């Protein structure tokens, strides 16, 4: 298990992290979401020893990450970092060697990863000559080339075209299947939803939600029911007990049901008004969950009071 | 999961970093060109010395008639004046004039052992005149003495007592020391710049985050300084070998032992000077994030280096002056001033020892404090970091 446990960090009076904690199982992918400045990068930098937490620690297989075990972590920093004038192949070999591979194994691994990420032809190019997308691939290859036991990637998908995103996603899934725990941060929530087994949402230095996307949906109270009954008189749904009308426009209503309300009762009521052309639970997207989770707590409380 | 490589020790990491620095520089055009230029300058100086030495010191003198007596006398006089005299037999006065006009000989002596000797030259040359008249009169004197029955051995001989027996050798060593100090200064500046640029490159390209995820800041700094230092030492040693070898082969210097000793000391002081200034440059460079800001933070250390260079050149003319003596102990200035004083032969062993110890103390201090600044500043990429902030967050 990769465990982030009770991380606190402040710069002066500014509290960046206030008890961030989550765990990532081997072979699972953890998507790390949060608004800009929520503390995602700081959390990852603490794991890599690039920032010191005021308290808390990051553990891998039950032991705090230290110099030695960090060499078995593949890391991709938020601000990309490569030697601009070094050739791709040499650069990958160098990073592999820094992670402890011997010369021959490092050269083989560099060649292998350059090939796998579609950089085979550019192995002898200098990094500064490559397109941004290709530089990104080199950066990922630099994280993967040492056959890491753990992957920590800060915004790996930013700046990639759709083909690049697919290639990167495939590479990460492959690592996952091989048993590597993968943590990555992203603002592309559709990607996180598609790829990740578990999601953590960070807001104001705390984890406001974490778990599988399913769990988050279930935990988020009040799923929405959309009913389209074209012939219904306005206000038909308000009469059904346990139903709150979220929106209503020309027979198209969005309803929120109380805990013990049977959706079939709602359907029966709708049918009594005439034809029903649409009746379905609307699954909250991760975007909605995210908005809900990072929303200011004061506003959220106010809305809940209105609902009650 | 396949097993990753065995964990690396400090030695292995430092070697990896150093090897990367060396291989990067060996393919860097700036480095290759500057090395070539330095070698060319040294070769140029050598060739210049050889040409100067051979061109001006040789004279061909034509002699009419029997040169058996006059020839050796001319050569002996030439030796006194530091000239290499070659005696050429010419048939008669007319042939002698032609030979002078066609520049076959530098001068011709007509009837040198007769009653009315004559010297033919293209244009008046006081050295040649003195040489020839000395030779002619010594031959005449010998003959007159012989005729009077006096053996030349009866004349009083002057014995020479030199009070300062090493002055010529000293001068030569001082010249070697100055050439050495010029090289030492240029190489410290050059390689110090390489270190500084490397630090900023890693910072501005953010590759430093990836590096520090695998090693500690001091290991990165040590690898960088040692790698470039080894390259610099190899370069100055190559120049020294070519310079000394050439000087010996072409007979430019008289005392090989002294030359080698002086060159050895210059190499030694290069090592100390480089260690101090490379560390200072690296620490200064770690405070900024862009190459454009580099010049301003390097100025203080470069200024010290320049003052040392300036004083060293001064010290060559006055090695026992107060300025030279005092600065030869000041860390940072001593690597340039002390070798000049040593070459002039004015330094006691304890003085050298003291200067070395002071320098080592300074290096230890810079590495210790500088290492903290470096590690504190390395991950701050927003503009320019203040030294105090860097010290506070350092994690050497």
PDB file of N, CA, C and O in Angstrom, chain B residues 49-83:
ATOM      1  N   UNK B  49      59.449  32.144 -28.957  1.00  0.00           N
ATOM      2  CA  UNK B  49      60.711  32.072 -28.209  1.00  0.00           C
ATOM      3  C   UNK B  49      61.811  31.435 -29.052  1.00  0.00           C
ATOM      4  O   UNK B  49      62.938  31.903 -29.075  1.00  0.00           O
ATOM      5  N   UNK B  50      61.446  30.338 -29.738  1.00  0.00           N
ATOM      6  CA  UNK B  50      62.443  29.608 -30.520  1.00  0.00           C
ATOM      7  C   UNK B  50      62.950  30.484 -31.656  1.00  0.00           C
ATOM      8  O   UNK B  50      64.158  30.608 -31.877  1.00  0.00           O
ATOM      9  N   UNK B  51      62.004  31.144 -32.358  1.00  0.00           N
ATOM     10  CA  UNK B  51      62.395  31.993 -33.480  1.00  0.00           C
ATOM     11  C   UNK B  51      63.274  33.140 -32.995  1.00  0.00           C
ATOM     12  O   UNK B  51      64.330  33.433 -33.545  1.00  0.00           O
ATOM     13  N   UNK B  52      62.826  33.749 -31.877  1.00  0.00           N
ATOM     14  CA  UNK B  52      63.576  34.862 -31.306  1.00  0.00           C
ATOM     15  C   UNK B  52      64.986  34.399 -30.953  1.00  0.00           C
ATOM     16  O   UNK B  52      65.991  35.060 -31.251  1.00  0.00           O
ATOM     17  N   UNK B  53      65.064  33.209 -30.345  1.00  0.00           N
ATOM     18  CA  UNK B  53      66.353  32.686 -29.885  1.00  0.00           C
ATOM     19  C   UNK B  53      67.277  32.369 -31.045  1.00  0.00           C
ATOM     20  O   UNK B  53      68.469  32.692 -31.016  1.00  0.00           O
ATOM     21  N   UNK B  54      66.747  31.747 -32.095  1.00  0.00           N
ATOM     22  CA  UNK B  54      67.631  31.301 -33.172  1.00  0.00           C
ATOM     23  C   UNK B  54      67.915  32.437 -34.147  1.00  0.00           C
ATOM     24  O   UNK B  54      69.022  32.589 -34.638  1.00  0.00           O
ATOM     25  N   UNK B  55      66.941  33.276 -34.418  1.00  0.00           N
ATOM     26  CA  UNK B  55      67.069  34.301 -35.452  1.00  0.00           C
ATOM     27  C   UNK B  55      68.112  35.343 -35.110  1.00  0.00           C
ATOM     28  O   UNK B  55      68.959  35.693 -35.930  1.00  0.00           O
ATOM     29  N   UNK B  56      68.109  35.851 -33.901  1.00  0.00           N
ATOM     30  CA  UNK B  56      68.918  37.031 -33.607  1.00  0.00           C
ATOM     31  C   UNK B  56      70.327  36.678 -33.167  1.00  0.00           C
ATOM     32  O   UNK B  56      71.215  37.515 -33.219  1.00  0.00           O
ATOM     33  N   UNK B  57      70.528  35.437 -32.734  1.00  0.00           N
ATOM     34  CA  UNK B  57      71.816  35.140 -32.110  1.00  0.00           C
ATOM     35  C   UNK B  57      72.847  34.549 -33.071  1.00  0.00           C
ATOM     36  O   UNK B  57      73.935  34.176 -32.650  1.00  0.00           O
ATOM     37  N   UNK B  58      72.529  34.463 -34.343  1.00  0.00           N
ATOM     38  CA  UNK B  58      73.469  33.808 -35.245  1.00  0.00           C
ATOM     39  C   UNK B  58      74.116  34.838 -36.181  1.00  0.00           C
ATOM     40  O   UNK B  58      73.445  35.713 -36.724  1.00  0.00           O
ATOM     41  N   UNK B  59      75.426  34.766 -36.315  1.00  0.00           N
ATOM     42  CA  UNK B  59      76.145  35.665 -37.234  1.00  0.00           C
ATOM     43  C   UNK B  59      77.084  34.835 -38.120  1.00  0.00           C
ATOM     44  O   UNK B  59      77.770  33.954 -37.621  1.00  0.00           O
ATOM     45  N   UNK B  60      77.062  35.162 -39.417  1.00  0.00           N
ATOM     46  CA  UNK B  60      78.029  34.544 -40.332  1.00  0.00           C
ATOM     47  C   UNK B  60      79.065  35.620 -40.678  1.00  0.00           C
ATOM     48  O   UNK B  60      78.712  36.711 -41.096  1.00  0.00           O
ATOM     49  N   UNK B  61      80.301  35.284 -40.425  1.00  0.00           N
ATOM     50  CA  UNK B  61      81.358  36.261 -40.684  1.00  0.00           C
ATOM     51  C   UNK B  61      82.349  35.680 -41.695  1.00  0.00           C
ATOM     52  O   UNK B  61      82.880  34.573 -41.500  1.00  0.00           O
ATOM     53  N   UNK B  62      82.540  36.404 -42.789  1.00  0.00           N
ATOM     54  CA  UNK B  62      83.495  35.974 -43.801  1.00  0.00           C
ATOM     55  C   UNK B  62      84.910  36.430 -43.421  1.00  0.00           C
ATOM     56  O   UNK B  62      85.095  37.514 -42.863  1.00  0.00           O
ATOM     57  N   UNK B  63      85.894  35.605 -43.711  1.00  0.00           N
ATOM     58  CA  UNK B  63      87.281  35.944 -43.386  1.00  0.00           C
ATOM     59  C   UNK B  63      88.152  35.673 -44.626  1.00  0.00           C
ATOM     60  O   UNK B  63      88.051  34.589 -45.210  1.00  0.00           O
ATOM     61  N   UNK B  64      88.936  36.655 -45.057  1.00  0.00           N
ATOM     62  CA  UNK B  64      89.835  36.407 -46.176  1.00  0.00           C
ATOM     63  C   UNK B  64      91.144  35.847 -45.636  1.00  0.00           C
ATOM     64  O   UNK B  64      91.494  36.063 -44.466  1.00  0.00           O
ATOM     65  N   UNK B  65      91.829  35.136 -46.514  1.00  0.00           N
ATOM     66  CA  UNK B  65      93.134  34.600 -46.138  1.00  0.00           C
ATOM     67  C   UNK B  65      92.994  33.464 -45.133  1.00  0.00           C
ATOM     68  O   UNK B  65      91.988  32.768 -45.096  1.00  0.00           O
ATOM     69  N   UNK B  66      94.006  33.311 -44.288  1.00  0.00           N
ATOM     70  CA  UNK B  66      94.060  32.199 -43.342  1.00  0.00           C
ATOM     71  C   UNK B  66      93.182  32.492 -42.138  1.00  0.00           C
ATOM     72  O   UNK B  66      93.386  33.470 -41.429  1.00  0.00           O
ATOM     73  N   UNK B  67      92.163  31.654 -41.895  1.00  0.00           N
ATOM     74  CA  UNK B  67      91.260  31.894 -40.771  1.00  0.00           C
ATOM     75  C   UNK B  67      91.624  31.037 -39.560  1.00  0.00           C
ATOM     76  O   UNK B  67      90.883  30.996 -38.590  1.00  0.00           O
ATOM     77  N   UNK B  68      92.762  30.347 -39.614  1.00  0.00           N
ATOM     78  CA  UNK B  68      93.127  29.412 -38.547  1.00  0.00           C
ATOM     79  C   UNK B  68      93.262  30.123 -37.211  1.00  0.00           C
ATOM     80  O   UNK B  68      92.810  29.621 -36.180  1.00  0.00           O
ATOM     81  N   UNK B  69      93.829  31.326 -37.198  1.00  0.00           N
ATOM     82  CA  UNK B  69      94.017  32.045 -35.943  1.00  0.00           C
ATOM     83  C   UNK B  69      92.781  32.866 -35.608  1.00  0.00           C
ATOM     84  O   UNK B  69      92.284  32.846 -34.487  1.00  0.00           O
ATOM     85  N   UNK B  70      92.281  33.574 -36.645  1.00  0.00           N
ATOM     86  CA  UNK B  70      91.181  34.510 -36.394  1.00  0.00           C
ATOM     87  C   UNK B  70      89.848  33.803 -36.134  1.00  0.00           C
ATOM     88  O   UNK B  70      89.038  34.255 -35.313  1.00  0.00           O
ATOM     89  N   UNK B  71      89.611  32.682 -36.831  1.00  0.00           N
ATOM     90  CA  UNK B  71      88.336  31.967 -36.688  1.00  0.00           C
ATOM     91  C   UNK B  71      87.997  31.648 -35.234  1.00  0.00           C
ATOM     92  O   UNK B  71      86.962  32.098 -34.718  1.00  0.00           O
ATOM     93  N   UNK B  72      88.874  30.904 -34.539  1.00  0.00           N
ATOM     94  CA  UNK B  72      88.572  30.581 -33.147  1.00  0.00           C
ATOM     95  C   UNK B  72      88.417  31.827 -32.281  1.00  0.00           C
ATOM     96  O   UNK B  72      87.560  31.853 -31.366  1.00  0.00           O
ATOM     97  N   UNK B  73      89.193  32.881 -32.561  1.00  0.00           N
ATOM     98  CA  UNK B  73      89.077  34.113 -31.771  1.00  0.00           C
ATOM     99  C   UNK B  73      87.707  34.755 -31.958  1.00  0.00           C
ATOM    100  O   UNK B  73      87.080  35.211 -30.992  1.00  0.00           O
ATOM    101  N   UNK B  74      87.213  34.761 -33.217  1.00  0.00           N
ATOM    102  CA  UNK B  74      85.872  35.315 -33.482  1.00  0.00           C
ATOM    103  C   UNK B  74      84.804  34.521 -32.736  1.00  0.00           C
ATOM    104  O   UNK B  74      83.897  35.083 -32.122  1.00  0.00           O
ATOM    105  N   UNK B  75      84.956  33.212 -32.782  1.00  0.00           N
ATOM    106  CA  UNK B  75      83.950  32.365 -32.106  1.00  0.00           C
ATOM    107  C   UNK B  75      83.972  32.587 -30.591  1.00  0.00           C
ATOM    108  O   UNK B  75      82.919  32.638 -29.943  1.00  0.00           O
ATOM    109  N   UNK B  76      85.212  32.736 -30.057  1.00  0.00           N
ATOM    110  CA  UNK B  76      85.323  32.952 -28.614  1.00  0.00           C
ATOM    111  C   UNK B  76      84.682  34.281 -28.215  1.00  0.00           C
ATOM    112  O   UNK B  76      83.942  34.363 -27.229  1.00  0.00           O
ATOM    113  N   UNK B  77      84.943  35.320 -29.015  1.00  0.00           N
ATOM    114  CA  UNK B  77      84.332  36.630 -28.737  1.00  0.00           C
ATOM    115  C   UNK B  77      82.801  36.549 -28.832  1.00  0.00           C
ATOM    116  O   UNK B  77      82.084  37.141 -28.039  1.00  0.00           O
ATOM    117  N   UNK B  78      82.359  35.817 -29.865  1.00  0.00           N
ATOM    118  CA  UNK B  78      80.901  35.648 -30.045  1.00  0.00           C
ATOM    119  C   UNK B  78      80.273  35.031 -28.818  1.00  0.00           C
ATOM    120  O   UNK B  78      79.215  35.462 -28.356  1.00  0.00           O
ATOM    121  N   UNK B  79      80.935  34.055 -28.256  1.00  0.00           N
ATOM    122  CA  UNK B  79      80.395  33.379 -27.083  1.00  0.00           C
ATOM    123  C   UNK B  79      80.243  34.357 -25.917  1.00  0.00           C
ATOM    124  O   UNK B  79      79.236  34.349 -25.191  1.00  0.00           O
ATOM    125  N   UNK B  80      81.238  35.236 -25.764  1.00  0.00           N
ATOM    126  CA  UNK B  80      81.185  36.234 -24.690  1.00  0.00           C
ATOM    127  C   UNK B  80      79.968  37.140 -24.870  1.00  0.00           C
ATOM    128  O   UNK B  80      79.265  37.476 -23.920  1.00  0.00           O
ATOM    129  N   UNK B  81      79.703  37.499 -26.121  1.00  0.00           N
ATOM    130  CA  UNK B  81      78.586  38.422 -26.396  1.00  0.00           C
ATOM    131  C   UNK B  81      77.242  37.702 -26.568  1.00  0.00           C
ATOM    132  O   UNK B  81      76.247  38.320 -26.905  1.00  0.00           O
ATOM    133  N   UNK B  82      77.267  36.396 -26.409  1.00  0.00           N
ATOM    134  CA  UNK B  82      76.012  35.652 -26.537  1.00  0.00           C
ATOM    135  C   UNK B  82      75.598  35.438 -27.971  1.00  0.00           C
ATOM    136  O   UNK B  82      74.417  35.275 -28.268  1.00  0.00           O
ATOM    137  N   UNK B  83      76.533  35.440 -28.898  1.00  0.00           N
ATOM    138  CA  UNK B  83      76.215  35.231 -30.309  1.00  0.00           C
ATOM    139  C   UNK B  83      76.815  33.908 -30.791  1.00  0.00           C
ATOM    140  O   UNK B  83      77.852  33.474 -30.320  1.00  0.00           O
TER     141      UNK B  83
END
